[in-house]
Amino acid sequence: MAKSSSLQKTTLSKGVKVTFTVAADEEELPSDDDDEEAISASEDEEGSDDERKHNKLLEAISSLGGRKRKKQSERSEASVQVSEFAVNAEGTGEKVNLSDLLGTVEKTSGTSNKTKKQLRNLQNSKETLELPLNKQQTEKIQRGIAYEKTAQEVSCWNPIIVQNRKAEQVVFPLKQEPLGPRRVEQVVAGWKVQTPLEQEIFRLLHNNSQPVVDPVLTPVEEASLKAMSLEEAKIRRAELQKARALQSYYEAKAKREKKIKSKKYHRVQKKARRKEFLKQFEDMCKTNPEVALEELKKMEMSRMTERMSLKHQNKGKWAKSKAIMAKYDESARKAMQEQLQMNKDLTQKMVVLSDDEHESKDEESETVPDFVNDPEPIIDSVNPWMKGRLTREQPEVRCVTPEEAEAAVEDNTEEELLGEFERKRRLRQADEEGSTPAEEKAEHASEVVVEENEDVVEISDNEENDDKEEEEEEEVDVSEFNSLFKLMRSEKTQEGQEDGEGLLDEGPIRVQNMEDLEVLGEVFEPQPTVAPSRPQTTVAEAASAPTNKKNMEIDLREVLTKEAKVINVPFFPTVVEDEHDEQISIIKEAFAGDDVISDFMKDKRKQEAAARPKVVDLTLPGWGEWGGVGLKPSRWKRRRFRVKMAPPPPRQDQKLPDVIISEKRNASLAPHQVSHLPFPFENPAQFESCIRTPIGPTWNTQNVVKKMTKPKVVTTMGAIIEPMVKEDFIKSRTTTPAAKGPAIMFSGDKGARRGAKRPSERNQRRSQKRRK
Amino acid sequence: MAAATPEDSSSTHVEKKSKQKLSKRYWEESKNPEQKSKPEEEPSKPEEEPSKPEEEPSKDVQIQNAATVKERSFKRKKGESDQPVKEDPFPGQAPIPTERLQKFRRGEKHKTPAGAGRKLKEAIVFSESVSELAQKQAARYDLLLPEDAGFLEGDDGEDTSTISQDDIADAVDITSGSKYFNLDLSQFGPYRLDYSRNGRHLLLGGRRGHVACIDWQSKELMCEMNVMETVNDVKWLHTEAMFAVAQKKWLYIYDSKGVELHCVKKFNDVLKMQFLPYHFLLATASATGFLQYLDVSVGKEVAGIGTKLGRLDVMAQNPYNAVVHLGHANGTVSLWSPNQREPLVKMLCHRGAVRSLTVDKTGMHMVTSGLDRKLKVYDIRAFKPLHSCFLPAGASCLSLSQKGLLSAATGDVVQVYKNACGSSTLSKPYMAHRLRGQVCGLAYCPFEDVLGIGHDQGFTSMIVPGAGEPNFDALDTNPYRSFKQRQEWEVKALLEKVQPELIGLDPGQLGKVDRASFEQRHKERVEALGFDPLAKEKFKPIKKKKGRSSAGSVEKRKRKVAHEDQRDVIRQSVQEKMQRQKEVEEKSKEKRELGMKTTLDRFRK
């Protein structure tokens, strides 16, 4: 039905030949109401418009004929042609002529002359419209067209299919989300800054020119990265390492000291600390009265607690037991007295004696700066989580001197630590020099940091060496770091020769290569190492002086000494073979009985004979002639029926007279071998060359093994592998990485779009199919 | 080439010339320093590195005089001139020396044939690329084997063979010095010995029944016992947990504590043993002339071959292909695999009986000594003697080290030769050592510069510098492996066990296509299976009832189908024959008819 309508449609749209040769079942023009009904029933969803026109036409046609409209007669009897739309079959076989149709056109005023002329021409022409092709043929043509179309459509898949087939490895599902955490912008599509907190954060970020989207490197960091060369970075890194190492040493030391259980040690320590503290306290009173006041308060507190407690008043269990012993034991008495003394000391007013654990680590601070233990200062009380970084950097960004750019790099905590470290050292240096004027300091500050470091390090080395106390081992390590700095800098500053003496004091420096040696060259002469001269002792000497220092578990001294003497005599010289007749004769004598060579020859001959294919004699005695005992078949017959086999390939040992090589095939290996050449290969040589490289880890490096045994298809466990969608690969091919959208739009939007789009696409495709 | 541009375009010839000249000079300039710097191999030279990249961008500047270069470099050091981009003076990957690449080459490269299909081309290209990568990587990683063997060097005019062991032990460090020691074991007669594969453990077997295993480096005795029987040979099995002892009658297997695990009565009168580590096979040669293989992983005898060559007291294995070499009294050496009842190769080596033989690690060379007092070195790939020399006393025991040092025991003297397998003949010993008794067993300790000597008066461990392989494969034989590692290794080794069927002269045979014809393979299959799997079943008449299965009728029925195939063939041939005959007849008839026709026949009706 649909098809016929489409046919009509084509003819009408052309509007050239309007001869109507409608199929028999449609010829009868039904009444209006019926017609409508029929049309509505047969109406297709896409051709409704055409149907309407058709309808009109039919009406017009019906009005033309001048025939009176017939009322639909009721069907009373069975007829051959029954329309399913309750149209009766009257008037079948009648034809509609063009003239019938054109009459109205002539009358209507609206039509142009041109059309009229055309129509008239049409009428005059005798040609009739060709018959439409029969159903099979039209279908065939349509199929052909459809095939071409589909083939073209499908052919766009070809490259990806070929690519996937050729690929060493295909990973499914094709669209894999990148591992690891994603940016917020990627996760949340169309995200906007809304809350005041967010706004504030972003404002901060913007103000500090921090990256909003890709928080890997700030522009400042990038700039600093550009500014810093590799060597500088190395130096910086080494310094950082040093700082870290120092910190760890300090921590280790503190831990170790904490663990020491010796009371005496602690006592001594405490005493020392007290002294130190007292010394310091006086200074502190002058310089830093607040802290001193605090200290005083603390002392007061400790005094109070002491007064409250019964700790040092010989009231405890231990004290009582000591009291019993005190009569006889000097030490017990002493201990008790000590206790009392302690009490007295502690309760004494204003005498500074603190028992609590706070202590100034002055001693350690020589090597380890205080800031190591300092808590990180909280800068902004409002936003305590925004530690250091941003606010720190602000001023540095403002002034863009090269030095500052350099300094800007110290943004993370370690760098900060390092900076402080340097500052401390600088201070110390200043202290030591004493005479350094203030302007020099200022100059120091303005200098490039790297250069500064050099001097500082040198001097600090000196200092360290001066005041080394119990931490020698640590210092050695530190000095190693220092030497490392030196080496790095040595190519930069060659004028720095004066640091030779500093180096001289330095601990053991590992001289690893020639360059190191050069650096140390001026400082100390490398001691001429005594070349390990070969023991000149002759064998005889060795024999006379048995070695005593070598004490083996198994005492074989006497054996050795005896043996050694014998060794003095050179051993039997080996003589390159000369065919002495004499020797030959001796040998012949010795082996007169067995002629080895002839035996072997015989054996070989036998083997060769066995390997040779035998002549098969198929003569049957008695056939065609007399047979019986003593009768031989005739020579002719024997010749006739003897089958000679093809000669075997030459033996492997053909040219080796003293070797017999077995020609037998190793049949047990055959089941393990490949007997049929696998598919793409055309000859065994190709295949053999392809499998000649072993793939096991015994013969290959790890990476190669992995590459060789890579699976062809990889699937993720539990992941749904969806069929490939055209957009996936087409987009990947067409869109270049240059075409960048806004970052926030990027993935979330895409996912959403696809999720929304897919069902509709499917629908479209389905409808297309239906249309065909 | 910017320098050439200002010249006139009309004089192109001249321009060309200048261009050529320039380029030539440029390359000469740039190449020379590179060549100079290469042999030195010092990547971290501060002076050279910065100067090199400067040369490359400045192509137009032909020669920079030294002063400017210096100046520039000086500036650089001060850090004032900042060139942001440094060019890599050695772009790309480091080149690999060709000889090292050659070391890891596996077979010839195969070119893609001209008319090959796409798939074939792909397959070949892929395999070639992969094998090339494998070769390159292996060559690259060869760098990780830094150890090298060194040798004893005498002073001018000093013969290294006169340097005594004591001197060496004194000169070397304490640990190495302690590797020279004697075990005075005069009671239980000449000793046989064996080192475990990783060289840590030593097994001693005295002829009069004394068996001891020692962790010889720490001198720690693991077990010691007397089996109260003659001991012919001792051998470690795959680990140091088990060893085999060939005693007077049977073969025994003990564990490292000395507990008897097995008495293998199938293996009697064993004289010599060899253990094939990758096949887990213990090969034994007996006095009765039998060569037997025992699979120690499953405890099964894999093969027992009667060699019919008399008493077998000379035995060695080829580590390259696991073929066992036997020396015989008639001066021949025969090569055996468990898969063949006859020797793979038999070669006449000596006029007299073969006294001892040994094969080197690579499986290229075999050294034999015979009663004719000769020592011969063979190339056993070509089966040709390389050179032979005459030892006045003849060598009773031979052993080759991992690095190819040959030791030969002549009476009570052990001589060590360098370059035994080289092209030059043996001239004089590299080292020598005299012992107190006749030498009975010789073995180099793997991965150590130590030669173990078993003799009448006990055992001597001798230092031979340069004998052992300095680099070990920790996954295969690790001298320092822990208990856990040993366990893991054992499991892996068992999983990777090579089947005894694969033993043959050419170990690469497995990677080749079997080109035997179908008939031959079928024949072999029938032989192996004992029946023909493709054979037709014999007709078996159905048992019928009611007396119709009488012997007569059954026979009749059989007669009906008997020779059915043959009948078919005959019928067919007969038919063909008939057809042919018919044709021939027809032809002849026509001819006859033609021939009979006369001119008057045309008038005949």
PDB file of C-alpha atoms in Angstrom, chain A residues 86-226:
ATOM      1  CA  ALA A  86     -15.690  -0.895   2.278  1.00  0.00           C
ATOM      2  CA  VAL A  87     -15.450   0.431  -1.225  1.00  0.00           C
ATOM      3  CA  ASN A  88     -17.634  -1.371  -3.637  1.00  0.00           C
ATOM      4  CA  ALA A  89     -16.161  -2.675  -6.743  1.00  0.00           C
ATOM      5  CA  GLU A  90     -18.288  -0.940  -9.283  1.00  0.00           C
ATOM      6  CA  GLY A  91     -16.805   0.550 -12.326  1.00  0.00           C
ATOM      7  CA  THR A  92     -13.847  -1.687 -12.494  1.00  0.00           C
ATOM      8  CA  GLY A  93     -11.939  -1.760 -15.709  1.00  0.00           C
ATOM      9  CA  GLU A  94     -12.933   1.772 -16.660  1.00  0.00           C
ATOM     10  CA  LYS A  95     -10.195   4.159 -17.564  1.00  0.00           C
ATOM     11  CA  VAL A  96      -9.613   7.738 -16.643  1.00  0.00           C
ATOM     12  CA  ASN A  97      -8.554   9.812 -19.588  1.00  0.00           C
ATOM     13  CA  LEU A  98      -6.346  12.793 -19.456  1.00  0.00           C
ATOM     14  CA  SER A  99      -8.942  14.876 -21.167  1.00  0.00           C
ATOM     15  CA  ASP A 100     -11.219  14.202 -18.316  1.00  0.00           C
ATOM     16  CA  LEU A 101      -8.728  15.600 -15.972  1.00  0.00           C
ATOM     17  CA  LEU A 102      -7.721  18.547 -18.060  1.00  0.00           C
ATOM     18  CA  GLY A 103     -11.110  19.942 -18.659  1.00  0.00           C
ATOM     19  CA  THR A 104     -11.124  21.767 -15.406  1.00  0.00           C
ATOM     20  CA  VAL A 105      -7.687  23.116 -15.928  1.00  0.00           C
ATOM     21  CA  GLU A 106      -8.822  24.871 -19.054  1.00  0.00           C
ATOM     22  CA  LYS A 107     -11.643  26.421 -17.213  1.00  0.00           C
ATOM     23  CA  THR A 108      -9.822  27.568 -14.152  1.00  0.00           C
ATOM     24  CA  SER A 109      -8.490  31.019 -14.545  1.00  0.00           C
ATOM     25  CA  GLY A 110      -5.558  30.755 -12.192  1.00  0.00           C
ATOM     26  CA  THR A 111      -3.481  28.412 -14.274  1.00  0.00           C
ATOM     27  CA  SER A 112      -0.870  29.908 -16.439  1.00  0.00           C
ATOM     28  CA  ASN A 113      -0.798  29.634 -20.161  1.00  0.00           C
ATOM     29  CA  LYS A 114       2.374  27.785 -20.061  1.00  0.00           C
ATOM     30  CA  THR A 115       0.959  24.924 -18.157  1.00  0.00           C
ATOM     31  CA  LYS A 116      -2.037  24.879 -20.356  1.00  0.00           C
ATOM     32  CA  LYS A 117       0.146  24.679 -23.373  1.00  0.00           C
ATOM     33  CA  GLN A 118       2.133  21.951 -21.878  1.00  0.00           C
ATOM     34  CA  LEU A 119      -0.935  20.037 -21.048  1.00  0.00           C
ATOM     35  CA  ARG A 120      -2.266  20.451 -24.522  1.00  0.00           C
ATOM     36  CA  ASN A 121       0.928  19.169 -25.962  1.00  0.00           C
ATOM     37  CA  LEU A 122       0.687  16.309 -23.679  1.00  0.00           C
ATOM     38  CA  GLN A 123      -2.739  15.558 -24.838  1.00  0.00           C
ATOM     39  CA  ASN A 124      -1.708  15.608 -28.405  1.00  0.00           C
ATOM     40  CA  SER A 125       1.189  13.315 -27.939  1.00  0.00           C
ATOM     41  CA  LYS A 126       0.187   9.793 -28.501  1.00  0.00           C
ATOM     42  CA  GLU A 127       2.852   8.242 -26.358  1.00  0.00           C
ATOM     43  CA  THR A 128       1.630   6.430 -23.391  1.00  0.00           C
ATOM     44  CA  LEU A 129       3.513   6.164 -20.157  1.00  0.00           C
ATOM     45  CA  GLU A 130       5.579   3.122 -19.907  1.00  0.00           C
ATOM     46  CA  LEU A 131       4.423   0.368 -17.725  1.00  0.00           C
ATOM     47  CA  PRO A 132       6.039   0.434 -14.340  1.00  0.00           C
ATOM     48  CA  LEU A 133       8.537  -2.287 -13.773  1.00  0.00           C
ATOM     49  CA  ASN A 134       7.204  -5.339 -12.179  1.00  0.00           C
ATOM     50  CA  LYS A 135       7.558  -5.815  -8.503  1.00  0.00           C
ATOM     51  CA  GLN A 136      10.498  -8.171  -8.503  1.00  0.00           C
ATOM     52  CA  GLN A 137      12.574  -5.926 -10.653  1.00  0.00           C
ATOM     53  CA  THR A 138      11.852  -2.769  -8.749  1.00  0.00           C
ATOM     54  CA  GLU A 139      12.659  -4.557  -5.600  1.00  0.00           C
ATOM     55  CA  LYS A 140      15.876  -5.778  -7.067  1.00  0.00           C
ATOM     56  CA  ILE A 141      16.858  -2.289  -8.105  1.00  0.00           C
ATOM     57  CA  GLN A 142      15.975  -0.926  -4.755  1.00  0.00           C
ATOM     58  CA  ARG A 143      17.927  -3.624  -3.069  1.00  0.00           C
ATOM     59  CA  GLY A 144      20.887  -2.774  -5.197  1.00  0.00           C
ATOM     60  CA  ILE A 145      20.659   0.870  -4.336  1.00  0.00           C
ATOM     61  CA  ALA A 146      20.167   0.098  -0.709  1.00  0.00           C
ATOM     62  CA  TYR A 147      23.151  -2.190  -0.749  1.00  0.00           C
ATOM     63  CA  GLU A 148      25.358   0.456  -2.249  1.00  0.00           C
ATOM     64  CA  LYS A 149      24.211   2.982   0.226  1.00  0.00           C
ATOM     65  CA  THR A 150      24.725   0.697   3.185  1.00  0.00           C
ATOM     66  CA  ALA A 151      28.066  -0.438   1.912  1.00  0.00           C
ATOM     67  CA  GLN A 152      29.187   3.127   1.704  1.00  0.00           C
ATOM     68  CA  GLU A 153      27.875   3.798   5.140  1.00  0.00           C
ATOM     69  CA  VAL A 154      29.535   0.766   6.618  1.00  0.00           C
ATOM     70  CA  SER A 155      32.801   1.319   4.820  1.00  0.00           C
ATOM     71  CA  CYS A 156      33.678   4.099   7.197  1.00  0.00           C
ATOM     72  CA  TRP A 157      34.278   1.371   9.741  1.00  0.00           C
ATOM     73  CA  ASN A 158      36.938  -0.251   7.620  1.00  0.00           C
ATOM     74  CA  PRO A 159      39.969   1.668   8.782  1.00  0.00           C
ATOM     75  CA  ILE A 160      39.208   1.173  12.442  1.00  0.00           C
ATOM     76  CA  ILE A 161      38.639  -2.512  11.888  1.00  0.00           C
ATOM     77  CA  VAL A 162      41.916  -2.877  10.070  1.00  0.00           C
ATOM     78  CA  GLN A 163      43.617  -0.863  12.728  1.00  0.00           C
ATOM     79  CA  ASN A 164      42.225  -3.023  15.487  1.00  0.00           C
ATOM     80  CA  ARG A 165      43.164  -6.170  13.671  1.00  0.00           C
ATOM     81  CA  LYS A 166      46.664  -4.977  13.143  1.00  0.00           C
ATOM     82  CA  ALA A 167      47.048  -3.645  16.650  1.00  0.00           C
ATOM     83  CA  GLU A 168      49.397  -5.518  18.908  1.00  0.00           C
ATOM     84  CA  GLN A 169      47.032  -5.074  21.753  1.00  0.00           C
ATOM     85  CA  VAL A 170      43.458  -3.929  22.050  1.00  0.00           C
ATOM     86  CA  VAL A 171      42.222  -2.775  25.421  1.00  0.00           C
ATOM     87  CA  PHE A 172      38.553  -3.031  26.269  1.00  0.00           C
ATOM     88  CA  PRO A 173      36.452  -1.133  27.198  1.00  0.00           C
ATOM     89  CA  LEU A 174      37.624   1.329  24.596  1.00  0.00           C
ATOM     90  CA  LYS A 175      36.681   4.435  26.509  1.00  0.00           C
ATOM     91  CA  GLN A 176      38.585   4.214  29.708  1.00  0.00           C
ATOM     92  CA  GLU A 177      38.516   6.825  32.336  1.00  0.00           C
ATOM     93  CA  PRO A 178      41.981   8.002  33.253  1.00  0.00           C
ATOM     94  CA  LEU A 179      43.226   6.625  36.513  1.00  0.00           C
ATOM     95  CA  GLY A 180      43.782   8.703  39.557  1.00  0.00           C
ATOM     96  CA  PRO A 181      41.924  11.639  40.967  1.00  0.00           C
ATOM     97  CA  ARG A 182      40.394  14.063  38.559  1.00  0.00           C
ATOM     98  CA  ARG A 183      39.982  17.731  38.754  1.00  0.00           C
ATOM     99  CA  VAL A 184      36.852  19.063  40.266  1.00  0.00           C
ATOM    100  CA  GLU A 185      36.060  20.839  37.044  1.00  0.00           C
ATOM    101  CA  GLN A 186      36.102  17.568  35.212  1.00  0.00           C
ATOM    102  CA  VAL A 187      33.842  15.843  37.629  1.00  0.00           C
ATOM    103  CA  VAL A 188      31.342  18.609  38.026  1.00  0.00           C
ATOM    104  CA  ALA A 189      30.056  19.997  34.781  1.00  0.00           C
ATOM    105  CA  GLY A 190      29.101  23.610  34.627  1.00  0.00           C
ATOM    106  CA  TRP A 191      30.296  24.250  38.097  1.00  0.00           C
ATOM    107  CA  LYS A 192      30.174  27.758  39.325  1.00  0.00           C
ATOM    108  CA  VAL A 193      31.561  29.547  42.239  1.00  0.00           C
ATOM    109  CA  GLN A 194      28.613  30.109  44.472  1.00  0.00           C
ATOM    110  CA  THR A 195      29.222  30.137  48.156  1.00  0.00           C
ATOM    111  CA  PRO A 196      31.020  33.041  49.719  1.00  0.00           C
ATOM    112  CA  LEU A 197      33.759  30.730  50.910  1.00  0.00           C
ATOM    113  CA  GLU A 198      34.399  29.562  47.417  1.00  0.00           C
ATOM    114  CA  GLN A 199      34.329  33.059  46.172  1.00  0.00           C
ATOM    115  CA  GLU A 200      36.848  34.041  48.708  1.00  0.00           C
ATOM    116  CA  ILE A 201      39.079  31.169  47.858  1.00  0.00           C
ATOM    117  CA  PHE A 202      38.946  31.944  44.210  1.00  0.00           C
ATOM    118  CA  ARG A 203      39.552  35.556  44.780  1.00  0.00           C
ATOM    119  CA  LEU A 204      42.605  34.646  46.768  1.00  0.00           C
ATOM    120  CA  LEU A 205      43.756  32.346  44.038  1.00  0.00           C
ATOM    121  CA  HIS A 206      43.288  34.982  41.429  1.00  0.00           C
ATOM    122  CA  ASN A 207      45.011  37.608  43.450  1.00  0.00           C
ATOM    123  CA  ASN A 208      48.008  35.399  43.888  1.00  0.00           C
ATOM    124  CA  SER A 209      47.889  34.450  40.251  1.00  0.00           C
ATOM    125  CA  GLN A 210      47.466  30.863  41.248  1.00  0.00           C
ATOM    126  CA  PRO A 211      46.194  28.437  38.669  1.00  0.00           C
ATOM    127  CA  VAL A 212      42.548  27.762  39.032  1.00  0.00           C
ATOM    128  CA  VAL A 213      42.213  24.919  36.609  1.00  0.00           C
ATOM    129  CA  ASP A 214      45.403  22.967  36.542  1.00  0.00           C
ATOM    130  CA  PRO A 215      47.029  23.142  39.945  1.00  0.00           C
ATOM    131  CA  VAL A 216      50.333  21.597  38.989  1.00  0.00           C
ATOM    132  CA  LEU A 217      52.540  24.635  38.845  1.00  0.00           C
ATOM    133  CA  THR A 218      51.885  28.204  39.676  1.00  0.00           C
ATOM    134  CA  PRO A 219      53.090  30.819  37.242  1.00  0.00           C
ATOM    135  CA  VAL A 220      55.577  31.908  39.822  1.00  0.00           C
ATOM    136  CA  GLU A 221      56.855  28.407  40.135  1.00  0.00           C
ATOM    137  CA  GLU A 222      57.072  28.092  36.424  1.00  0.00           C
ATOM    138  CA  ALA A 223      58.978  31.307  36.210  1.00  0.00           C
ATOM    139  CA  SER A 224      61.311  30.169  38.911  1.00  0.00           C
ATOM    140  CA  LEU A 225      61.777  26.878  37.154  1.00  0.00           C
ATOM    141  CA  LYS A 226      62.760  28.714  34.062  1.00  0.00           C
TER     142      LYS A 226
END
